[in-house]
XYZ file of C-alpha atoms in Angstrom:
538
model
C -29.289 22.652 14.385
C -28.329 22.076 10.763
C -25.544 19.532 10.336
C -22.855 19.755 7.678
C -24.564 16.912 5.821
C -27.886 18.778 5.828
C -26.284 21.949 4.498
C -24.433 20.075 1.756
C -27.567 18.196 0.772
C -29.401 21.492 0.366
C -26.519 22.985 -1.599
C -26.311 19.995 -3.943
C -29.912 20.620 -5.040
C -28.657 23.694 -6.860
C -25.412 22.270 -8.224
C -26.851 21.035 -11.537
C -28.337 24.459 -12.269
C -25.057 26.180 -11.455
C -22.982 23.692 -13.465
C -25.190 24.165 -16.506
C -24.568 27.912 -16.329
C -20.780 27.576 -16.303
C -18.586 29.036 -19.029
C -20.954 28.965 -22.012
C -18.190 30.143 -24.347
C -16.024 27.663 -26.252
C -12.408 26.977 -25.291
C -9.678 28.928 -27.058
C -7.244 27.067 -29.310
C -4.682 26.335 -26.591
C -7.309 25.088 -24.162
C -8.902 22.958 -26.870
C -5.505 21.391 -27.628
C -5.120 20.574 -23.926
C -8.596 19.034 -23.859
C -7.887 16.969 -26.977
C -4.892 15.446 -25.189
C -7.085 14.850 -22.136
C -9.625 12.992 -24.257
C -6.893 10.864 -25.804
C -5.620 9.829 -22.363
C -8.978 9.278 -20.654
C -11.033 7.869 -23.499
C -12.630 4.476 -22.848
C -9.953 2.946 -25.095
C -7.386 3.712 -22.377
C -9.459 1.625 -19.922
C -8.712 3.825 -16.915
C -4.912 3.283 -17.030
C -4.728 1.050 -13.960
C -1.225 0.492 -12.588
C 0.316 -2.691 -13.980
C -2.278 -3.089 -16.738
C -1.735 -3.362 -20.471
C -3.902 -0.266 -20.842
C -1.506 1.717 -18.636
C 1.381 0.563 -20.810
C -0.458 1.934 -23.875
C -1.004 5.242 -22.134
C 2.652 5.439 -21.088
C 3.752 4.727 -24.670
C 1.391 7.452 -25.909
C 2.993 9.985 -23.560
C 6.518 8.865 -24.448
C 5.735 9.122 -28.157
C 4.448 12.656 -27.616
C 7.606 13.636 -25.769
C 9.785 12.049 -28.453
C 7.949 13.908 -31.235
C 8.427 17.176 -29.347
C 12.159 16.514 -29.130
C 12.544 15.995 -25.394
C 15.513 14.022 -24.118
C 14.722 10.600 -22.597
C 15.606 10.393 -18.899
C 14.424 6.908 -17.948
C 16.257 3.614 -17.903
C 18.847 2.747 -20.557
C 18.371 5.952 -22.559
C 14.603 5.442 -22.832
C 11.675 7.493 -21.564
C 10.618 4.686 -19.220
C 11.690 4.033 -15.647
C 10.331 0.599 -14.804
C 8.891 0.384 -11.259
C 8.720 -3.123 -9.680
C 5.685 -3.803 -7.479
C 3.735 -6.540 -5.746
C -0.064 -6.572 -5.942
C -2.462 -8.207 -3.487
C -6.152 -8.381 -4.425
C -9.023 -9.495 -2.265
C -10.545 -12.586 -3.873
C -14.179 -11.492 -3.810
C -15.430 -14.931 -4.843
C -13.944 -16.470 -1.707
C -14.310 -13.627 0.800
C -17.232 -12.509 2.933
C -18.196 -10.569 6.049
C -21.172 -11.554 8.203
C -22.600 -10.315 11.480
C -23.389 -13.188 13.849
C -26.212 -11.810 15.963
C -28.695 -13.118 18.530
C -31.873 -14.268 16.831
C -34.330 -11.341 17.077
C -37.219 -13.801 17.363
C -35.834 -15.273 20.585
C -34.188 -14.049 23.772
C -30.475 -13.359 24.009
C -30.294 -15.908 26.783
C -31.465 -18.641 24.419
C -28.179 -18.504 22.537
C -29.879 -18.795 19.152
C -27.880 -16.921 16.495
C -28.481 -15.809 12.937
C -26.274 -14.410 10.209
C -26.546 -10.937 8.656
C -24.346 -10.741 5.523
C -22.713 -7.452 4.541
C -22.182 -6.556 0.887
C -18.497 -6.484 0.038
C -17.408 -3.288 -1.750
C -20.810 -1.651 -1.185
C -21.175 -1.771 2.606
C -17.855 -3.089 3.854
C -14.407 -3.679 2.434
C -11.224 -5.408 3.561
C -7.678 -4.160 3.080
C -5.842 -7.197 1.619
C -2.454 -6.703 3.255
C -1.968 -10.060 4.948
C -0.523 -12.700 2.646
C -2.535 -15.527 4.181
C -6.020 -16.896 3.980
C -7.978 -15.548 6.938
C -11.033 -17.103 8.540
C -12.240 -15.576 11.777
C -15.386 -15.739 13.866
C -14.863 -13.186 16.611
C -16.700 -11.206 19.211
C -16.900 -7.446 18.718
C -15.867 -4.765 21.195
C -16.728 -1.127 20.553
C -13.799 1.143 21.450
C -15.262 4.564 20.639
C -12.479 6.447 18.852
C -10.056 3.627 19.596
C -7.937 4.943 22.449
C -9.706 3.384 25.436
C -10.172 -0.322 26.145
C -12.931 -1.540 28.455
C -11.701 -3.114 31.688
C -10.946 -6.836 31.208
C -13.339 -9.293 32.803
C -10.497 -10.571 34.974
C -6.862 -9.522 35.440
C -5.507 -12.428 33.368
C -8.292 -12.458 30.743
C -7.316 -12.772 27.099
C -10.676 -11.502 25.890
C -9.248 -8.948 23.438
C -7.184 -11.536 21.613
C -8.900 -12.721 18.435
C -11.657 -10.115 18.957
C -12.726 -7.426 16.477
C -12.217 -3.802 17.526
C -15.040 -1.578 16.303
C -14.006 2.092 16.117
C -15.541 5.338 14.904
C -13.247 7.036 12.401
C -13.049 10.527 13.815
C -10.778 12.399 16.200
C -12.158 13.404 19.611
C -12.915 17.105 19.783
C -10.656 17.556 22.814
C -7.564 16.298 20.973
C -5.285 19.266 20.296
C -4.203 20.038 16.707
C -0.608 19.120 17.536
C -1.694 15.704 18.842
C -3.917 14.890 15.887
C -1.027 14.097 13.560
C -0.091 10.967 15.476
C -3.590 9.986 16.586
C -4.131 7.201 14.024
C -0.691 5.743 14.716
C -1.276 5.667 18.499
C -4.686 4.102 18.001
C -3.354 1.366 15.728
C -0.568 0.500 18.185
C -2.924 0.274 21.160
C -5.341 -2.016 19.327
C -2.565 -4.228 17.943
C -0.811 -4.476 21.320
C -4.087 -5.555 22.942
C -4.201 -8.552 20.613
C -7.239 -7.759 18.473
C -7.344 -9.860 15.303
C -9.246 -7.303 13.235
C -10.375 -3.680 13.220
C -13.552 -2.446 11.583
C -13.615 1.320 11.139
C -16.954 3.140 10.820
C -17.007 5.990 8.305
C -17.630 9.479 9.636
C -20.258 10.889 7.241
C -19.686 14.401 8.622
C -16.021 14.401 7.587
C -15.078 17.284 5.339
C -14.163 14.703 2.700
C -16.453 11.719 3.340
C -15.280 8.284 2.250
C -16.860 7.134 -1.006
C -18.935 4.039 -1.671
C -18.852 1.730 -3.435
C -15.163 1.001 -3.102
C -13.621 0.644 -6.565
C -11.814 -2.527 -5.480
C -9.906 -3.986 -2.539
C -6.295 -3.997 -3.651
C -2.925 -3.321 -2.101
C 0.208 -2.557 -4.115
C 3.699 -2.083 -2.670
C 7.137 -1.458 -4.125
C 9.442 -4.447 -4.299
C 11.543 -5.284 -2.550
C 9.347 -4.020 0.261
C 9.049 -4.512 3.995
C 8.233 -7.983 5.268
C 4.498 -8.088 5.955
C 3.454 -8.351 9.594
C 1.278 -11.451 9.546
C 0.138 -10.739 13.094
C -1.161 -7.219 12.396
C -4.943 -6.875 12.742
C -6.975 -7.299 9.575
C -8.325 -3.882 8.512
C -11.965 -3.441 7.485
C -13.997 -0.335 6.684
C -17.800 -0.052 6.880
C -20.193 2.675 5.796
C -22.116 4.544 8.475
C -25.401 3.272 7.027
C -24.330 -0.365 7.182
C -22.702 0.090 10.594
C -26.146 0.356 12.171
C -26.462 -3.400 11.593
C -23.485 -4.033 13.886
C -25.360 -2.478 16.818
C -28.824 -3.912 16.196
C -28.432 -6.319 19.130
C -27.301 -3.545 21.507
C -30.456 -1.514 22.309
C -28.749 0.067 25.319
C -26.379 1.800 22.883
C -28.497 3.041 19.947
C -26.303 3.571 16.922
C -28.102 6.820 16.050
C -26.826 8.287 19.326
C -23.284 6.982 18.787
C -23.275 8.400 15.255
C -24.553 11.794 16.402
C -21.883 12.097 19.086
C -19.154 10.579 16.933
C -19.694 13.107 14.156
C -19.107 15.910 16.676
C -16.123 14.285 18.346
C -18.007 14.025 21.658
C -17.060 11.319 24.181
C -18.037 7.786 23.150
C -18.338 4.738 25.394
C -16.460 1.464 25.150
C -18.449 -1.747 25.580
C -18.695 -5.402 24.671
C -21.191 -5.930 21.882
C -23.757 -8.737 21.761
C -23.008 -9.558 18.104
C -19.897 -11.064 16.621
C -18.252 -10.896 13.203
C -17.391 -13.714 10.822
C -14.718 -12.805 8.292
C -13.536 -14.900 5.370
C -10.683 -13.242 3.494
C -8.640 -14.768 0.708
C -6.100 -12.954 -1.441
C -4.764 -13.216 -4.973
C -1.149 -12.104 -5.363
C 1.173 -11.347 -8.229
C 4.281 -9.357 -9.088
C 3.691 -6.492 -11.489
C 5.629 -3.571 -12.923
C 4.650 -0.271 -14.419
C 6.735 2.569 -15.889
C 7.220 6.165 -14.939
C 7.716 8.330 -18.037
C 10.662 10.703 -17.518
C 11.851 13.325 -20.010
C 13.984 16.459 -20.083
C 13.762 19.735 -21.967
C 17.411 20.892 -21.686
C 17.925 24.391 -20.336
C 19.295 27.202 -22.468
C 21.751 28.700 -19.943
C 25.009 26.703 -19.691
C 25.386 27.627 -15.999
C 21.821 26.857 -14.967
C 20.975 24.003 -17.354
C 22.397 21.331 -14.966
C 19.601 22.288 -12.550
C 16.062 20.986 -12.998
C 12.545 22.199 -12.296
C 10.489 19.019 -11.901
C 6.993 19.133 -13.422
C 4.982 16.162 -12.188
C 1.585 14.527 -12.692
C 0.362 10.953 -12.353
C -0.796 8.903 -15.310
C -2.443 6.013 -13.478
C -6.135 5.760 -12.678
C -8.320 3.012 -11.233
C -9.161 1.050 -14.376
C -12.146 -1.277 -14.041
C -13.861 -1.488 -10.669
C -17.156 -1.777 -8.831
C -19.957 -0.350 -11.037
C -21.531 2.988 -10.147
C -24.797 3.788 -11.919
C -24.081 0.933 -14.311
C -20.586 2.127 -15.281
C -17.542 0.134 -14.135
C -14.779 2.036 -15.984
C -12.977 4.625 -13.861
C -11.583 6.899 -16.600
C -9.767 9.371 -14.314
C -10.207 12.404 -16.582
C -9.471 15.164 -14.054
C -7.596 12.764 -11.787
C -5.143 13.004 -13.437
C -5.200 12.607 -17.243
C -5.943 16.302 -17.747
C -2.687 17.320 -16.085
C -0.497 14.834 -17.886
C -2.101 16.454 -20.938
C -1.080 19.893 -19.652
C 2.553 18.807 -19.360
C 2.512 17.487 -22.927
C 1.136 20.791 -24.198
C 3.576 22.811 -22.092
C 6.478 20.846 -23.576
C 5.157 21.549 -27.068
C 4.881 25.258 -26.385
C 8.398 25.532 -24.958
C 10.274 23.181 -27.278
C 11.830 26.051 -29.245
C 12.165 28.536 -26.371
C 13.560 26.575 -23.450
C 14.102 28.465 -20.182
C 17.476 28.805 -18.480
C 17.124 25.742 -16.250
C 16.179 22.340 -17.581
C 12.634 21.083 -17.171
C 12.257 17.547 -15.826
C 8.937 16.015 -16.890
C 7.896 13.327 -14.383
C 4.822 11.294 -15.341
C 4.311 8.906 -12.451
C 2.667 5.521 -12.091
C 1.083 4.052 -8.969
C -0.043 7.320 -7.370
C -3.473 5.921 -6.577
C -1.806 2.908 -4.936
C 0.177 5.018 -2.471
C 2.431 7.481 -4.379
C 4.527 4.529 -5.525
C 5.945 5.853 -8.803
C 7.164 9.091 -7.244
C 8.541 7.183 -4.242
C 10.551 4.968 -6.578
C 11.796 7.906 -8.637
C 12.901 9.932 -5.615
C 14.662 6.839 -4.234
C 16.235 6.117 -7.656
C 16.450 9.537 -9.351
C 17.622 9.546 -12.948
C 19.217 12.976 -12.475
C 21.259 14.136 -9.448
C 18.634 14.794 -6.771
C 20.606 17.772 -5.409
C 20.136 19.421 -8.832
C 16.311 19.315 -8.616
C 15.457 22.830 -7.425
C 11.665 22.512 -7.164
C 8.682 20.305 -7.938
C 5.457 21.790 -9.325
C 2.964 18.972 -8.933
C -0.311 18.744 -10.845
C -3.057 16.836 -9.050
C -6.238 17.636 -7.092
C -7.148 20.276 -9.721
C -10.774 20.669 -10.800
C -11.434 23.468 -13.375
C -15.194 23.296 -12.852
C -15.891 26.862 -11.682
C -14.280 30.304 -12.204
C -10.645 30.548 -11.121
C -10.247 33.419 -8.673
C -8.620 31.572 -5.765
C -5.911 28.926 -5.591
C -4.981 27.029 -2.465
C -1.247 26.343 -2.492
C 0.224 23.399 -0.644
C 3.674 24.380 0.624
C 2.847 28.098 0.605
C 4.680 28.900 3.856
C 7.473 26.352 3.497
C 9.766 27.922 0.915
C 10.429 31.016 -1.174
C 8.174 29.462 -3.813
C 5.260 31.012 -1.923
C 6.387 34.548 -2.798
C 7.151 33.530 -6.384
C 3.674 32.028 -6.783
C 1.983 35.167 -5.430
C 4.008 37.367 -7.774
C 3.148 35.237 -10.810
C -0.525 34.965 -9.817
C -1.071 38.713 -9.395
C -1.424 39.600 -13.120
C -3.888 36.723 -13.479
C -5.939 38.175 -10.594
C -5.662 34.892 -8.710
C -5.635 35.072 -4.927
C -3.227 32.565 -3.348
C -4.358 31.075 -0.047
C -2.930 28.545 2.405
C -4.724 25.245 2.900
C -7.818 26.010 5.008
C -8.739 22.322 5.329
C -5.542 20.765 6.759
C -7.518 17.828 8.158
C -7.745 16.463 4.592
C -3.951 16.063 4.604
C -3.688 16.994 0.916
C -0.022 17.984 1.291
C 0.976 14.364 1.966
C -1.566 12.738 -0.347
C 0.065 13.663 -3.655
C 3.357 12.949 -5.415
C 4.834 16.272 -4.324
C 5.335 14.835 -0.836
C 8.009 12.395 -2.002
C 10.010 15.346 -3.345
C 9.715 17.026 0.060
C 11.142 13.877 1.620
C 14.374 14.294 -0.382
C 14.615 18.002 0.404
C 13.047 19.545 -2.707
C 10.716 22.577 -2.226
C 7.293 22.059 -3.792
C 4.185 23.849 -4.953
C 0.848 22.146 -5.543
C -2.580 23.688 -6.068
C -6.298 23.219 -5.446
C -9.018 25.429 -6.933
C -10.232 27.534 -4.002
C -13.557 29.024 -2.980
C -15.254 30.963 -0.211
C -17.341 29.061 2.292
C -21.001 28.912 1.308
C -20.330 30.135 -2.227
C -21.717 28.602 -5.446
C -18.152 27.458 -6.176
C -18.159 25.387 -2.991
C -21.429 23.800 -4.101
C -19.863 22.627 -7.354
C -16.661 21.489 -5.620
C -18.463 19.415 -2.969
C -20.811 17.981 -5.569
C -17.877 16.865 -7.738
C -16.292 15.073 -4.790
C -19.592 13.443 -3.861
C -20.552 12.225 -7.347
C -17.372 12.006 -9.452
C -14.186 11.767 -7.369
C -12.636 8.285 -7.747
C -15.764 7.143 -9.555
C -16.528 6.261 -13.182
C -18.223 9.657 -13.464
C -14.806 11.379 -13.512
C -14.864 11.248 -17.306
C -14.909 13.576 -20.293
C -18.567 14.416 -19.617
C -17.573 16.479 -16.573
C -18.733 20.101 -17.119
C -15.548 22.155 -17.569
C -15.187 25.888 -17.022
C -13.062 26.577 -20.092
C -11.982 30.033 -18.940
C -10.795 28.610 -15.628
C -8.968 25.731 -17.320
C -7.175 28.012 -19.756
C -6.335 30.528 -17.034
C -4.761 27.881 -14.822
C -2.782 26.396 -17.696
C -1.342 29.833 -18.540
C -0.598 30.529 -14.872
C 1.214 27.208 -14.480
C 3.323 27.856 -17.579
C 4.209 31.343 -16.321
C 5.172 29.921 -12.927
C 7.349 27.264 -14.543
C 9.198 29.908 -16.533
C 9.584 32.224 -13.535
C 11.285 29.506 -11.484
C 13.321 28.099 -14.369
C 14.617 31.553 -15.351
C 15.267 32.933 -11.847
C 18.947 33.622 -11.071
C 18.676 31.806 -7.732
C 17.014 28.532 -6.856
C 14.092 28.307 -4.377
C 15.042 28.031 -0.715
C 13.346 26.450 2.290
C 12.218 28.932 4.920
C 13.845 28.311 8.321
C 10.397 28.116 9.949
C 9.277 25.203 7.772
C 9.254 21.780 9.476
C 10.722 20.438 6.209
C 13.694 22.814 6.111
C 17.193 21.373 6.605
C 17.466 23.456 9.805
C 14.353 21.944 11.329
C 15.229 18.424 10.165
C 18.654 18.715 11.799
C 17.113 20.022 15.023
C 14.763 17.038 15.145
């Protein structure tokens, strides 16, 4: 039977040919202007716009200067375009951190007790989430827990064997878990492992996931808003390991071949729990500092005196990853399509509408810290610079890849509010089919800045370029995620379908105007779990 990985590998063989055949024509003037802004924001001189960096500050000033030149009204702090966001950053100190497998010496018998060390490459094979604000040094036994919901029976009723041990789990959901139970699966798993007293958790990547985890990791860094919650110093240390490297964890367990565990884990089939013969030595040291980084907030005032106090929020994130672990010799993560291109779109939209403002005001929200956990949008929605009850909708720009013809758009939030009907009406003349999210397991709805608007009761629309299963468009999409997403290769060399880019930009502008000029504001549908009715019932 062909696995998903096998099919994708075969499809990727043809991706370069298909990409080369894309959109041979040149961009029109409007699309070229958008691309020029994209180049300005994602050029090497902007150094990837990492949150809290001097390069991000330059990028934020560039955007603010553009908005000022257009004539937008500042809506940040103290009559400026900037809303300063306070944060705390914790980095893993790579020079003083390591992960090693402590295994029985393969040249001797397990009974001899002779051990040897197998080092794992930080950032390339394994990484550590630097959340604990302490130096950690641990040499622990490992216990495989399958998917993480079943503990092996203790050796004796009063045994403390799980305390200070490392839980090894396969990062998938069992196939027999119902869709309604999947939402809380990770939370239940984390609680069970923490309550059992494990000191660390190492999660094995599922290479068959619809969106596989990428290696190398750009960096091991945690950023939180300040003031933030008090860190739980007793929470297990979190590690992640690639499926390829994970085979080394099981080398001393011939009764449980990793190839078999991987095969069953990819399918969600039952997995055993057992005590492993190898242990894990972890040295983790952090570097901490307080940082800040600005959102850029601006307003194009509405033209209708009755509707101008209401706002249509137009959002995109300015931050990228900056410098990180090299990939193919390149260590600068430019973030061209994620998300410089869509900050560029908002600049161009503001230019085009500066002398013909719609009835409602447009609220331009250029967020920081999205890649660190939607931090800029969380701060803005907690400290809005306009009355939050006057924000009628958020149209978020992220997750967009104009790399193949635009015939289908997935809309996040399609069935949650009346925006779904508005989007379909606007899309019809563009001959764009609007579809619901057919890959909900990727959790895209909650992974972008639009989700923080939902949390304060604002209806949202967000989009992903869609495709049919098995189509050439899927080939290009999967290839982009495999080779460019959150990597240095997301740069201005990405092959762009200029017709698709221009078509989306025009569609987004038309949608903005349709919502901003409508006599009534968007409404939540009663069936939506995010509607006031459902929230009250819960």
